[in-house]
Short mmCIF file of C-alpha atoms in Angstrom, two decimals:
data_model
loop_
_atom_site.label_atom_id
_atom_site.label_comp_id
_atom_site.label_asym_id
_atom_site.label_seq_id
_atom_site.Cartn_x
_atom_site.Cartn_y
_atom_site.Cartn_z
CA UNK A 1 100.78 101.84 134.10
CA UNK A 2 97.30 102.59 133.42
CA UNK A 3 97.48 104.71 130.38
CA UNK A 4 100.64 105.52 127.86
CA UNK A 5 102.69 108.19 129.54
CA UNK A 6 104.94 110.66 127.54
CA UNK A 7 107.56 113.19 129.40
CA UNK A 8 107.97 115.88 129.38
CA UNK A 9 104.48 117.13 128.49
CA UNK A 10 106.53 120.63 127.18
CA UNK A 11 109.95 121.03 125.95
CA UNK A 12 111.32 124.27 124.76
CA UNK A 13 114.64 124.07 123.06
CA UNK A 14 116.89 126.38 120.92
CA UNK A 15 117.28 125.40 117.32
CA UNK A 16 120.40 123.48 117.26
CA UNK A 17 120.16 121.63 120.26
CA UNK A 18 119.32 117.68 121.05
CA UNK A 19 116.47 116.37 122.96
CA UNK A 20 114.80 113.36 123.71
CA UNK A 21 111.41 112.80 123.94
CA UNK A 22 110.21 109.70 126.44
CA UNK A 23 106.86 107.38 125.90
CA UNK A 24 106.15 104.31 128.47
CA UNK A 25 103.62 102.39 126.99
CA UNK A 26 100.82 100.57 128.64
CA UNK A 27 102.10 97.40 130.47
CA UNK A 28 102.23 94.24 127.64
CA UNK A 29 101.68 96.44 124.42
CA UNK A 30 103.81 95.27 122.19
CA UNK A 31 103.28 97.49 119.48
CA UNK A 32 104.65 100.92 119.98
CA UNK A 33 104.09 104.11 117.69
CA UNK A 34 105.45 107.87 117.39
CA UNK A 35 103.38 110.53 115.62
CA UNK A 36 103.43 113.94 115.33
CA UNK A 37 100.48 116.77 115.06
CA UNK A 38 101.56 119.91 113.70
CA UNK A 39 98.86 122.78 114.72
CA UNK A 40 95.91 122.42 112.58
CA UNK A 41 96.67 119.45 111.15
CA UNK A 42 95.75 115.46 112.04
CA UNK A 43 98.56 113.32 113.19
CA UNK A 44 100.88 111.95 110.75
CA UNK A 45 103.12 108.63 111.01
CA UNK A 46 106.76 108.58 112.54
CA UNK A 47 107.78 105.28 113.39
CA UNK A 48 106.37 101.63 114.80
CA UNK A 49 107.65 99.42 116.83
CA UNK A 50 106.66 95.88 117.31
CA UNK A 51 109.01 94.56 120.41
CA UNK A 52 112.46 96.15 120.73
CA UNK A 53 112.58 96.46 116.82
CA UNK A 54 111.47 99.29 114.47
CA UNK A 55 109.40 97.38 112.09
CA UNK A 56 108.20 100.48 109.75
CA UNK A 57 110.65 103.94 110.33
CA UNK A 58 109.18 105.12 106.69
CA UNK A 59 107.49 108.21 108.33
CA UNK A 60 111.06 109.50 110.09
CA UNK A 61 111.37 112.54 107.98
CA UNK A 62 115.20 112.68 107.37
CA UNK A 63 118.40 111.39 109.70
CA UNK A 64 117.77 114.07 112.46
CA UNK A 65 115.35 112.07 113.89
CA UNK A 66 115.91 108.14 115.40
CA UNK A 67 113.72 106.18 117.94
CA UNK A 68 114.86 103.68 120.09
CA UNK A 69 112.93 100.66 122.54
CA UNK A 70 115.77 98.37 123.63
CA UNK A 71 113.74 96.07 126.15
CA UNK A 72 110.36 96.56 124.17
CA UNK A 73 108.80 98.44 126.63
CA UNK A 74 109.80 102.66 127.33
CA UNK A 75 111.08 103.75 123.60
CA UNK A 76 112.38 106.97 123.35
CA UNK A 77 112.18 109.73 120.44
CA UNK A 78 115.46 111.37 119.76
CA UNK A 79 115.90 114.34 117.46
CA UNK A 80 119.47 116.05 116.84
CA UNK A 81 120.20 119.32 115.85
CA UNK A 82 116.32 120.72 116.02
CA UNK A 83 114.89 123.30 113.59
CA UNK A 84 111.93 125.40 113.83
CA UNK A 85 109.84 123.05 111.55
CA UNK A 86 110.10 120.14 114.62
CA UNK A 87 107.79 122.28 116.63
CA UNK A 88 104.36 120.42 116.75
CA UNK A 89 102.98 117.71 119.55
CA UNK A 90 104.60 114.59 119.67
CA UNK A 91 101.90 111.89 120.36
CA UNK A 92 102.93 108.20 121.26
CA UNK A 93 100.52 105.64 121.09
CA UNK A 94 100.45 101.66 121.98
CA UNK A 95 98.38 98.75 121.17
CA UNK A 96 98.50 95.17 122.11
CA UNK A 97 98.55 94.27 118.69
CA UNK A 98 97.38 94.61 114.97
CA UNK A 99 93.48 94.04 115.27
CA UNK A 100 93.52 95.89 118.77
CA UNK A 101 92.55 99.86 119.06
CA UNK A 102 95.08 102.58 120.46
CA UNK A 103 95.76 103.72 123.53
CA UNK A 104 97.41 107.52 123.00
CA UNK A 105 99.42 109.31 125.45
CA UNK A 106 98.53 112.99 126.02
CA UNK A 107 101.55 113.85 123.76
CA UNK A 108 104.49 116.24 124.28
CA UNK A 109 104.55 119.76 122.54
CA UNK A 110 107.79 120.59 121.58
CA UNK A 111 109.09 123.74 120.61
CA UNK A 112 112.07 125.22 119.19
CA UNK A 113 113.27 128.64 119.23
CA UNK B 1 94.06 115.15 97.79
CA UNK B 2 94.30 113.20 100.84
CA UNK B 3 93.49 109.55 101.43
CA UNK B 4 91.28 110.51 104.28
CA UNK B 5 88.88 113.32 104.15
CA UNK B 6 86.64 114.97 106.61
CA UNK B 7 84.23 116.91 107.09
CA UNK B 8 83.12 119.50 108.18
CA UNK B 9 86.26 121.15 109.30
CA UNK B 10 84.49 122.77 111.81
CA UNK B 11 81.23 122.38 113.12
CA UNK B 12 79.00 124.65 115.52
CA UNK B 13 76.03 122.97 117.35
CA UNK B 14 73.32 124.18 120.08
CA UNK B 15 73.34 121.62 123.22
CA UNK B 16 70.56 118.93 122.44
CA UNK B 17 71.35 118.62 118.15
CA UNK B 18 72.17 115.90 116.69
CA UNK B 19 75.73 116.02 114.89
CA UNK B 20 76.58 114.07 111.98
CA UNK B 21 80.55 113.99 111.22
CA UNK B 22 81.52 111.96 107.83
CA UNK B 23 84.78 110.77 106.80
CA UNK B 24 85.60 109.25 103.06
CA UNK B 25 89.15 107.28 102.33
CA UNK B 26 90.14 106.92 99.29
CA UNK B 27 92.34 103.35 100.31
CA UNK B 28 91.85 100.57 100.79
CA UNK B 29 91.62 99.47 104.68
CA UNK B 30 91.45 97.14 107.27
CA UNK B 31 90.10 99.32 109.83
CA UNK B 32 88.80 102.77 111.25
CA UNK B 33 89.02 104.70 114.00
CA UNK B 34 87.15 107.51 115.51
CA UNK B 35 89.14 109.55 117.96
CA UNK B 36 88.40 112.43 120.17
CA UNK B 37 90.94 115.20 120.87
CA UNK B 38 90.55 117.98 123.53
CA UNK B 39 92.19 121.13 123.69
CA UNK B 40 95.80 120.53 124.79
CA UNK B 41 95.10 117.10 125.89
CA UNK B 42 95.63 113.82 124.28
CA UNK B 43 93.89 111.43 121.85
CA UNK B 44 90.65 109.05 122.79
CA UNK B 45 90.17 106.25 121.04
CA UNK B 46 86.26 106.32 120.72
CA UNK B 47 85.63 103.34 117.92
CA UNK B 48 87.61 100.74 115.90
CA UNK B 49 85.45 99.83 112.59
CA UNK B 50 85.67 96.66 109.92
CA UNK B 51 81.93 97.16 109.52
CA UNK B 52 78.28 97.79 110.27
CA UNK B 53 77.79 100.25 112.98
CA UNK B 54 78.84 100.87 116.70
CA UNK B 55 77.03 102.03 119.74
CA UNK B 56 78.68 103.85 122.66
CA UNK B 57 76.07 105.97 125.14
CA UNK B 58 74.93 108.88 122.96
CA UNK B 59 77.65 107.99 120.43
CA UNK B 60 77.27 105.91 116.85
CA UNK B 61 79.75 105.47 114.38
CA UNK B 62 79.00 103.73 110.84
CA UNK B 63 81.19 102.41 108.07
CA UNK B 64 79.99 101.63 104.57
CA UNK B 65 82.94 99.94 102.63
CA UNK B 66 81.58 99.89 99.40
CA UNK B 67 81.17 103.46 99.59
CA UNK B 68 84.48 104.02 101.32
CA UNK B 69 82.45 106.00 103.61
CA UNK B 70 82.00 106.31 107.86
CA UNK B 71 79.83 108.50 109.77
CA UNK B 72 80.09 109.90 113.58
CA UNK B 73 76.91 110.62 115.22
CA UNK B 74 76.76 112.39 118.23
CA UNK B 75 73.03 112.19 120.03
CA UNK B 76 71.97 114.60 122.37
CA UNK B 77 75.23 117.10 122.21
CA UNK B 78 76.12 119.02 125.07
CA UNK B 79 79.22 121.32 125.67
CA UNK B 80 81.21 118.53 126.95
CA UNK B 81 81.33 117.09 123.90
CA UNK B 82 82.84 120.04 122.66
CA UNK B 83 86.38 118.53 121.11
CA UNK B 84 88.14 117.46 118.10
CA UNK B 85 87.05 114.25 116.33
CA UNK B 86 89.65 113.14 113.98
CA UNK B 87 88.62 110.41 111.94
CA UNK B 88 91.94 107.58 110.83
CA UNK B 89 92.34 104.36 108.73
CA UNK B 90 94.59 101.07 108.78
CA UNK B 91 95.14 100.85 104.98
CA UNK B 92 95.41 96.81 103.88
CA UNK B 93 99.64 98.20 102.25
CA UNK B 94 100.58 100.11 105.15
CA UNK B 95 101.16 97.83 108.10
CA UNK B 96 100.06 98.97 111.66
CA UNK B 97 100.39 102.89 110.62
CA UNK B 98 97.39 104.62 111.12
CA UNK B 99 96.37 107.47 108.08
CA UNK B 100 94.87 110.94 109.60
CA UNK B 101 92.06 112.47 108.69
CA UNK B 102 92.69 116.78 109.29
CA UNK B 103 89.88 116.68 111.98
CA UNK B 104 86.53 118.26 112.90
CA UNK B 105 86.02 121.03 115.14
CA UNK B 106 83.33 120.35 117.19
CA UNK B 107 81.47 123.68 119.62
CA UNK B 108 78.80 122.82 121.08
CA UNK B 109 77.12 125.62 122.82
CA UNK B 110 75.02 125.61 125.57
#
């Protein structure tokens, strides 16, 4: 596609529950990443992908939360058993490679209740 | 204290000024970025830095990195340009991650 899409662009959820959170990056971008903006705050690291394989998952903040891209192309970001503290924007963001900028996607806000 | 600092936090301008916005890291880096963020919208990649100074239209960004030190001009402002501009660095240790500066908040009035 032209630009990195992410669906839904809103998710409400009650605390407790699963969701998945979808990014399709921009056609041949191999490199694949997950952030996430809480409200006031600049975006801080989640997870990169280079390919189909997680090559840096140091910013997942505990076992809750998993990312997947199994044909190195549409990953998805999966979170189990949400809390309050999830709620913030979930930006995804691909590149076409280490010395190439970022393309971001407009991010999903998720909230839990 | 955080590896990337910015500021000001928030910034109010008259259409027409010219707007300085400065960012210091405290890493080293391979690159940085300028991005702009609306309200409720996504991220804009505006510049990618190693060094020197780029031009976009009314936009300039700098990068000094002896002094660990960038700058975002903005020429000309006009409500439009009203926004976010979050300032982020490649570190040389940390891969592909990008590190996030907390942001400026950028009114311009008209």
């Amino acid at each position: 596609g032209a630009g990195v899409s992410q669906t839904p662009s809103n998710k409400v959820t009650e605390k407790g529950k699963y969701v998945e959170l979808r990014c399709d990056p921009i056609s041949g971008h191999t490199a694949l990443y997950w952030y996430r903006q809480s409200l006031g705050q600049g975006p801080e690291f989640l997870i990169y992908f280079q390919g189909t394989g997680a090559a840096d998952d140091s910013g997942l903040p505990n076992d809750r939360f998993f990312a997947v891209r199994p044909e190195g192309s549409v990953s998805t970001l999966k979170i189990q058993r949400t809390e309050r503290g999830d709620s913030a924007v979930y930006l995804c963001a691909s590149s076409r490679g280490l010395t190439y900028g970022y393309t971001f996607g407009s991010g999903t806000r998720l909230t839990v209740v | 204290k955080n590896e990337v600092e910015q500021s000001p936090q928030n910034l109010t301008a008259q259409e027409g000024e010219f707007i300085t916005i400065n960012c210091s890291y405290s890493v080293g880096i391979s690159a940085l970025h300028w991005l702009q963020q609306h309200p409720g919208g996504g991220i804009v990649s505006l510049f990618m830095l190693s060094s020197g100074k780029k031009k976009h239209g009314r936009l300039i960004a700098t990068i000094n990195i002896q002094e660990k030190h960038s700058s975002l001009h903005i020429t000309a402002s006009h409500p439009r340009d009203s926004a976010v501009y979050i300032c982020a660095v490649k570190q040389e240790t940390s891969g592909s991650r990008l590190t996030f500066g907390e942001g400026t908040q950028l009114t311009v009035n008209p």
